[in-house]
Coordinates of C-alpha atoms and ligand atoms in Angstrom, one line a residue:
X1491 CA 101.7 78.5 66.0
X1492 CA 101.3 77.0 69.5
X1493 CA 99.8 79.4 72.1
X1494 CA 101.9 80.5 75.0
X1495 CA 99.6 78.8 77.5
X1496 CA 99.8 75.4 75.7
X1497 CA 103.5 75.6 75.4
X1498 CA 103.9 76.3 79.1
X1499 CA 101.5 73.4 80.0
X1500 CA 103.6 71.1 77.9
X1501 CA 106.8 72.4 79.4
X1502 CA 105.6 72.0 83.0
X1503 CA 104.6 68.3 82.5
X1504 CA 107.2 66.3 84.4
X1505 CA 108.7 69.3 86.1
X1506 CA 108.5 70.2 89.8
X1507 CA 105.5 72.4 89.5
X1508 CA 106.0 74.0 92.9
X1509 CA 109.3 75.3 91.7
X1510 CA 108.2 76.5 88.2
X1511 CA 106.1 79.6 87.7
X1512 CA 104.5 81.1 84.6
X1513 CA 104.5 84.8 84.1
X1514 CA 100.9 85.1 85.2
X1515 CA 101.5 83.1 88.3
X1516 CA 104.5 85.1 89.3
X1517 CA 104.7 88.5 87.5
X1518 CA 107.9 90.4 87.4
X1519 CA 106.9 92.9 90.1
X1520 CA 106.6 90.0 92.5
X1521 CA 110.0 88.5 91.5
X1522 CA 111.6 92.0 92.0
X1523 CA 109.7 93.1 95.1
X1524 CA 111.2 95.5 97.6
X1525 CA 115.0 95.4 97.8
X1526 CA 115.4 92.7 95.1
X1527 CA 115.3 95.6 92.6
X1528 CA 117.6 97.9 94.4
X1529 CA 120.1 97.7 91.6
X1530 CA 120.2 95.5 88.4
X1531 CA 122.2 92.3 88.6
X1532 CA 122.5 89.8 85.9
X1533 CA 122.4 86.1 87.0
X1534 CA 120.3 86.0 90.1
X1535 CA 117.6 83.5 91.1
X1536 CA 114.2 84.5 92.3
X1537 CA 113.2 84.9 96.0
X1538 CA 110.1 82.6 95.6
X1539 CA 112.4 79.7 94.6
X1540 CA 114.6 80.3 97.6
X1541 CA 111.6 80.6 99.9
X1542 CA 110.3 77.2 98.8
X1543 CA 113.8 75.6 99.0
X1544 CA 114.1 76.9 102.6
X1545 CA 110.7 75.4 103.4
X1546 CA 111.8 72.0 102.1
X1547 CA 115.3 71.9 103.4
X1548 CA 116.0 74.3 106.3
X1549 CA 114.6 73.9 109.8
X1550 CA 112.7 76.8 111.3
X1551 CA 115.1 79.5 112.7
X1552 CA 118.0 77.6 111.1
X1553 CA 121.2 79.1 109.8
X1554 CA 122.0 79.1 106.0
X1555 CA 125.2 79.8 104.1
X1556 CA 125.5 81.1 100.5
X1557 CA 129.1 81.0 99.3
X1558 CA 128.2 82.6 96.0
X1559 CA 125.8 85.2 97.4
X1560 CA 125.7 87.6 94.4
X1561 CA 123.1 90.3 94.8
X1562 CA 121.9 88.7 98.1
X1563 CA 118.7 86.9 97.2
X1564 CA 119.4 84.1 99.7
X1565 CA 120.1 86.6 102.5
X1566 CA 117.2 88.8 101.9
X1567 CA 114.8 85.8 101.7
X1568 CA 116.4 84.3 104.9
X1569 CA 115.5 87.5 106.7
X1570 CA 112.0 87.3 105.4
X1571 CA 111.7 83.6 106.3
X1572 CA 113.1 84.0 109.8
X1573 CA 116.5 82.3 109.2
X1574 CA 120.0 83.4 110.1
X1575 CA 122.4 83.7 107.2
X1576 CA 125.9 84.3 106.0
X1577 CA 126.7 85.3 102.4
X1578 CA 130.1 85.4 100.7
X1579 CA 131.0 86.9 97.4
X1580 CA 134.3 87.7 95.6
X1581 CA 132.9 90.8 94.0
X1582 CA 133.1 93.9 96.2
X1583 CA 130.1 95.6 94.5
X1584 CA 127.9 92.6 95.2
X1585 CA 128.9 92.7 98.9
X1586 CA 128.1 96.4 99.1
X1587 CA 124.7 95.8 97.5
X1588 CA 124.0 92.9 99.9
X1589 CA 125.0 94.9 102.8
X1590 CA 122.7 97.8 101.9
X1591 CA 119.8 95.3 101.2
X1592 CA 120.1 93.4 104.5
X1593 CA 121.2 96.0 107.0
X1594 CA 118.7 97.2 109.5
X1595 CA 118.6 101.0 108.7
X1596 CA 117.4 103.6 111.1
X1597 CA 114.3 104.7 109.2
X1598 CA 114.1 108.4 110.2
X1599 CA 117.8 109.0 109.8
X1600 CA 117.8 107.2 106.4
X1601 CA 114.8 109.2 105.2
X1602 CA 116.4 112.5 106.3
X1603 CA 119.8 111.7 104.9
X1604 CA 118.7 110.6 101.5
X1605 CA 116.4 113.6 101.1
X1606 CA 119.1 115.9 102.3
X1607 CA 121.7 114.6 99.9
X1608 CA 119.2 114.9 97.0
X1609 CA 118.2 118.5 98.0
X1610 CA 121.9 119.6 98.2
X1611 CA 122.5 117.9 94.8
X1612 CA 119.6 119.7 93.3
X1613 CA 120.8 123.0 94.6
X1614 CA 124.0 122.5 92.6
X1615 CA 126.3 121.7 95.6
X1616 CA 129.2 119.3 95.2
X1617 CA 132.5 119.1 93.4
X1618 CA 132.8 117.5 89.9
X1619 CA 136.6 117.2 89.7
X1620 CA 137.9 113.8 88.6
X1621 CA 140.8 112.4 86.5
X1622 CA 139.4 109.0 85.7
X1623 CA 139.7 108.0 82.0
X1624 CA 136.8 105.6 82.4
X1625 CA 134.5 108.4 83.6
X1626 CA 135.6 110.7 80.8
X1627 CA 135.0 108.0 78.2
X1628 CA 131.7 106.5 79.3
X1629 CA 129.6 109.6 80.3
X1630 CA 128.5 112.6 78.4
X1631 CA 129.8 115.9 80.0
X1632 CA 126.6 116.8 81.8
X1633 CA 126.0 113.3 83.1
X1634 CA 129.6 113.1 84.3
X1635 CA 129.3 116.4 86.2
X1636 CA 126.0 115.2 87.8
X1637 CA 127.4 111.9 88.9
X1638 CA 130.7 113.3 90.2
X1639 CA 128.9 116.1 92.2
X1640 CA 126.6 113.6 93.8
X1641 CA 129.5 111.4 94.6
X1642 CA 131.3 114.2 96.4
X1643 CA 128.3 114.8 98.7
X1644 CA 127.6 111.3 99.9
X1645 CA 130.6 110.3 101.9
X1646 CA 129.7 112.3 105.0
X1647 CA 126.3 110.6 105.7
X1648 CA 125.8 107.7 108.1
X1649 CA 123.9 105.9 105.3
X1650 CA 126.6 106.6 102.7
X1651 CA 126.6 103.0 101.5
X1652 CA 122.9 103.4 100.5
X1653 CA 123.8 106.6 98.6
X1654 CA 126.7 104.7 96.9
X1655 CA 124.2 102.2 95.6
X1656 CA 122.0 105.1 94.3
X1657 CA 125.0 106.6 92.6
X1658 CA 126.0 103.2 91.0
X1659 CA 122.4 102.7 89.7
X1660 CA 122.3 106.2 88.2
X1661 CA 125.7 105.7 86.6
X1662 CA 124.6 102.4 85.1
X1663 CA 121.6 104.1 83.5
X1664 CA 123.6 107.2 82.4
X1665 CA 126.4 105.4 80.6
X1666 CA 127.0 106.1 76.9
X1667 CA 125.4 102.9 75.7
X1668 CA 122.6 101.8 73.5
X1669 CA 119.2 100.9 75.1
X1670 CA 119.5 97.3 73.9
X1671 CA 123.0 96.7 75.4
X1672 CA 122.8 97.9 79.0
X1673 CA 124.1 94.5 80.2
X1674 CA 127.2 94.1 78.1
X1675 CA 128.3 97.4 76.5
X1676 CA 131.6 97.0 74.8
X1677 CA 132.4 100.5 73.6
X1678 CA 130.8 103.9 74.4
X1679 CA 128.0 105.0 72.0
X1680 CA 128.9 108.5 71.0
X1681 CA 126.0 109.6 68.7
X1682 CA 122.4 108.7 67.7
X1683 CA 121.8 105.1 66.7
X1684 CA 119.0 102.8 65.4
X1685 CA 117.6 101.2 68.6
X1686 CA 116.4 97.6 68.2
X1687 CA 114.5 97.8 71.5
X1688 CA 112.4 100.9 70.7
X1689 CA 112.5 100.4 66.8
X1690 CA 113.5 104.0 66.2
X1691 CA 116.5 106.3 66.3
X1692 CA 117.6 106.9 69.9
X1693 CA 120.3 109.1 71.5
X1694 CA 122.6 108.1 74.3
X1695 CA 121.9 109.7 77.7
X1696 CA 123.2 113.2 78.2
X1697 CA 122.5 113.9 81.9
X1698 CA 122.1 111.9 85.1
X1699 CA 120.2 114.3 87.5
X1700 CA 116.8 112.7 86.8
X1701 CA 118.3 109.2 87.6
X1702 CA 119.7 110.5 90.8
X1703 CA 116.3 111.8 91.9
X1704 CA 114.3 108.8 90.7
X1705 CA 116.6 106.2 92.3
X1706 CA 117.1 108.1 95.6
X1707 CA 113.3 108.1 96.1
X1708 CA 112.8 104.5 94.8
X1709 CA 115.6 103.3 97.1
X1710 CA 113.8 104.9 100.1
X1711 CA 110.5 103.2 99.2
X1712 CA 112.1 99.8 98.6
X1713 CA 114.1 99.8 101.9
X1714 CA 111.0 100.9 103.8
X1715 CA 108.9 98.1 102.2
X1716 CA 111.5 95.5 103.1
X1717 CA 111.8 96.8 106.7
X1718 CA 108.1 95.9 107.2
X1719 CA 108.6 92.2 106.3
X1720 CA 112.1 91.5 107.5
X1721 CA 112.7 89.6 110.8
X1722 CA 115.5 90.4 113.2
X1723 CA 117.6 87.4 112.4
X1724 CA 121.4 87.8 112.1
X1725 CA 122.9 88.3 108.7
X1726 CA 126.5 88.6 107.7
X1727 CA 128.2 89.5 104.4
X1728 CA 131.8 88.5 103.8
X1729 CA 133.9 89.8 100.9
X1730 CA 136.4 87.3 99.6
X1731 CA 137.0 83.9 98.0
X1732 CA 134.5 81.4 99.4
X1733 CA 137.2 78.7 99.0
X1734 CA 139.1 80.4 101.8
X1735 CA 136.2 80.3 104.2
X1736 CA 137.0 80.4 107.8
X1737 CA 133.5 80.8 109.4
X1738 CA 132.5 80.6 113.0
X1739 CA 129.8 78.1 113.9
X1740 CA 127.9 75.6 111.9
X1741 CA 125.1 75.8 109.3
X1742 CA 121.9 73.9 108.7
X1743 CA 122.1 74.3 104.9
X1744 CA 124.1 75.7 102.1
X1745 CA 121.7 77.2 99.6
X1746 CA 123.4 78.7 96.5
X1747 CA 123.5 79.2 92.8
X1748 CA 127.1 79.0 91.6
X1749 CA 128.6 80.9 88.7
X1750 CA 128.7 78.9 85.4
X1751 CA 131.8 78.8 83.1
X1752 CA 132.0 81.4 80.3
X1753 CA 128.6 83.0 80.9
X1754 CA 128.9 86.2 83.0
X1755 CA 131.7 88.4 84.2
X1756 CA 130.4 89.4 87.7
X1757 CA 133.0 92.1 88.2
X1758 CA 132.8 93.5 84.7
X1759 CA 129.0 93.9 84.7
X1760 CA 129.3 96.6 87.4
X1761 CA 132.5 98.2 86.1
X1762 CA 131.1 101.7 86.4
X1763 CA 130.6 101.1 90.2
X1764 CA 134.2 99.9 90.6
X1765 CA 135.5 102.9 88.8
X1766 CA 133.3 105.5 90.5
X1767 CA 133.4 104.0 94.0
X1768 CA 137.0 102.8 94.0
X1769 CA 136.1 99.3 95.0
X1770 CA 138.6 96.5 95.4
X1771 CA 138.7 94.4 92.2
X1772 CA 139.3 90.7 92.8
X1773 CA 138.4 89.4 89.4
X1774 CA 141.4 87.1 89.3
X1775 CA 139.7 85.0 91.9
X1776 CA 136.3 85.0 90.2
X1777 CA 135.3 81.4 89.3
X1778 CA 134.1 80.8 85.8
X1779 CA 134.4 84.4 84.5
X1780 CA 133.3 84.7 80.9
X1781 CA 136.5 86.5 79.9
X1782 CA 138.4 83.2 80.6
X1783 CA 136.2 81.4 78.0
X1784 CA 135.3 77.7 77.8
X1785 CA 138.5 76.0 76.8
X1786 CA 139.2 72.6 78.3
X1787 CA 141.6 74.3 80.7
X1788 CA 139.0 77.0 81.7
X1789 CA 136.4 74.3 82.4
X1790 CA 138.9 72.3 84.5
X1791 CA 139.8 75.5 86.5
X1792 CA 136.1 76.1 87.0
X1793 CA 135.5 72.5 88.3
X1794 CA 138.5 72.8 90.6
X1795 CA 137.3 76.2 91.9
X1796 CA 133.8 74.9 92.7
X1797 CA 135.1 71.8 94.3
X1798 CA 137.4 73.9 96.6
X1799 CA 134.4 76.1 97.6
X1800 CA 131.9 73.2 98.2
X1801 CA 134.6 71.3 100.1
X1802 CA 135.2 74.3 102.4
X1803 CA 131.5 74.7 103.0
X1804 CA 131.2 71.0 103.9
X1805 CA 133.5 71.7 106.8
X1806 CA 131.0 74.1 108.4
X1807 CA 127.8 72.1 107.7
X1808 CA 126.0 70.3 110.5
X1809 CA 126.0 66.4 110.1
X1810 CA 122.3 66.5 109.0
X1811 CA 122.8 69.6 106.9
X1812 CA 122.1 69.8 103.2
X1813 CA 123.6 71.4 100.1
X1814 CA 120.9 72.9 97.9
X1815 CA 122.5 73.9 94.6
X1816 CA 120.6 75.6 91.8
X1817 CA 122.4 75.1 88.5
X1818 CA 121.9 74.9 84.8
X1819 CA 124.4 72.1 84.3
X1820 CA 124.5 72.1 80.5
X1821 CA 128.0 70.6 80.5
X1822 CA 127.1 67.8 83.0
X1823 CA 129.9 68.9 85.3
X1824 CA 128.2 68.5 88.6
X1825 CA 128.3 64.7 89.0
X1826 CA 132.1 65.0 89.1
X1827 CA 132.0 68.2 91.2
X1828 CA 129.8 66.6 93.8
X1829 CA 131.9 63.5 94.0
X1830 CA 135.1 65.4 94.3
X1831 CA 133.6 67.6 97.0
X1832 CA 132.7 64.6 99.1
X1833 CA 128.9 65.0 98.5
X1834 CA 126.2 62.5 97.6
X1835 CA 123.2 63.5 95.5
X1836 CA 119.9 62.8 97.3
X1837 CA 117.3 64.5 95.1
X1838 CA 117.2 66.4 91.9
X1839 CA 114.3 68.8 91.0
X1840 CA 114.0 70.2 87.5
X1841 CA 112.4 73.6 87.1
X1842 CA 111.4 75.8 84.2
X1843 CA 112.9 79.3 84.2
X1844 CA 110.6 81.9 82.8
X1845 CA 112.6 84.7 81.2
X1846 CA 110.6 87.5 79.7
X1847 CA 112.9 90.1 78.3
X1848 CA 116.4 91.0 77.3
X1849 CA 119.0 89.4 75.1
X1850 CA 118.9 86.2 77.1
X1851 CA 115.1 85.8 76.7
X1852 CA 113.8 82.3 75.9
X1853 CA 112.9 79.0 77.5
X1854 CA 115.4 77.4 79.7
X1855 CA 115.6 74.8 82.4
X1856 CA 117.6 74.4 85.5
X1857 CA 118.2 71.8 88.2
X1858 CA 118.1 72.0 91.9
X1859 CA 120.6 69.4 93.3
X1860 CA 120.1 68.4 97.0
X1861 CA 123.2 66.7 98.4
X1862 CA 124.6 65.6 101.7
X1863 CA 128.1 64.9 102.8
X1864 CA 129.2 61.3 102.1
Ligands
SAM86 C1 125.1 83.0 89.9 S1 125.8 84.3 90.9 C2 124.9 84.2 92.4 C3 123.6 84.9 92.3 C4 122.8 84.9 93.6 N1 122.1 83.6 93.8 C5 121.7 86.0 93.5 O1 120.5 85.6 93.4 O2 122.0 87.2 93.4 C6 127.4 83.6 91.3 C7 128.2 84.6 92.2 O3 129.4 83.9 92.6 C8 130.4 84.9 92.8 N2 131.7 84.2 92.8 C9 132.5 83.8 91.8 N3 133.7 83.3 92.2 C10 133.6 83.4 93.6 C11 134.5 83.0 94.6 N4 135.7 82.4 94.4 N5 134.1 83.2 95.9 C12 132.9 83.8 96.2 N6 132.1 84.2 95.2 C13 132.4 84.0 93.9 C14 130.2 85.9 91.6 O4 130.8 87.1 92.0 C15 128.7 85.9 91.6 O5 128.1 87.0 92.3

C-alpha cells in the first residue's frame, strides 16, 4: 500500500503547488474558519484558494463580481482581502446566508438579541402551530415543536436574518435522516437503522432544542471572529438569474466557481430552509441542476446557460479585467463555453482538491481558467 504522504507528493508533481494543499498544510478548521462554517453548503470552494487568486489577478482595493456566489466564499474573502464585491445567486437561501455572513452587524445588539431569543425559547415561549406537510413529515413531534416555537420568536428582532440561519441549521441537523445521508436524504427515516458512519445502530433525531442552543452560540462566536478580520469594503448580494445581470459600475475581475451539470441541486439541498422560512424558489432558473440529469439536451442547456451568464458578466468587466473560473471540467465543455462567451483563455492552473470526508470523499482535480475578453 502506498502511504498517504507519498501519494500526495506524486499527485502534486506538475500541479500548481501554491493552489494545492494537503490536509496537514490546510486543516479543515482553517478551511472553515469564522463565517465559512455558519451553515453547511455542498459545493463550495475554499477561502485560501480565493485569497491566492485575488492576489494573482485582482488589483489592490479592486472590485470583484461572483455571478454564482453560492455560500459567499468570494464575498467573505473579498472583505478579508480589502476588495469590493458583488455576488449573485439564483437560490434565495444562499443569498440569505451570504447576507448574514457579509453584513456589518451591530455587535452589542447582535449579542443581546441572540441571547434574548435563546432565553425566551428555553423558557418555553413561542407558538408551534403550522400546517406544512413537509414539517410534519420530516421532523419528529418534539423537534417540530422546538423548531416552530423558535421560528415564531425570531421575526421581531433587528437581526432576524441571523436567527433564520440558526433556525435553518438546527432544522438541517434535526431532520429525520440517517447520519450518513445528511446531504441528500430522499425519504424520512422513521425508526432505528444501522449507521454506516458510526458502525452501530443509531436513531433519528427526536428533538431540536440542543441544536438551537449550540448553533445560536456558535453563530455569535463566528460572526464576532469575522468582524475582527473584515475590512469595511462594500459588498452587495443580489438574488436572481446572473444571466439577467444589470449591474452598476465596472469590475476588475469575475472570480467564480460555476455549477456543473447533473451534480448538485442547489435549491433542493436546503429544502428545509425554503419550507420553514417561506423562501422564493427559483429552481427552474438554476443552471445544471442535478434533477435535470446529463442527457445531451441537459448538457446543451447547461452550456447555453453558462454562456449567457459569462457573456453578461463580460459587459461589466473593465477592459483589462480577467475572468477567473474554478471548474472541474470533466466533460471538456469549457473550450466551447469560453469561445461562445467571447473569451480567450490566457492561463490554466491545475489544482488538487483534498476531500477528507463524506460520500464524495476521494482524490479529485480541478482547473482554474484565467480568461480575458477577445
Ligand atoms: C458551485 S456553486 C458556487 C459555490 C461558491 N463558490 C461557494 O464557495 O460557496 C454554484 C452556484 O451557482 C448558483 N446558480 C445556478 N444557476 C444560477 C443562475 N442562473 N444565476 C445565478 N446563480 C446560479 C447555484 O445556486 C450555486 O449556488
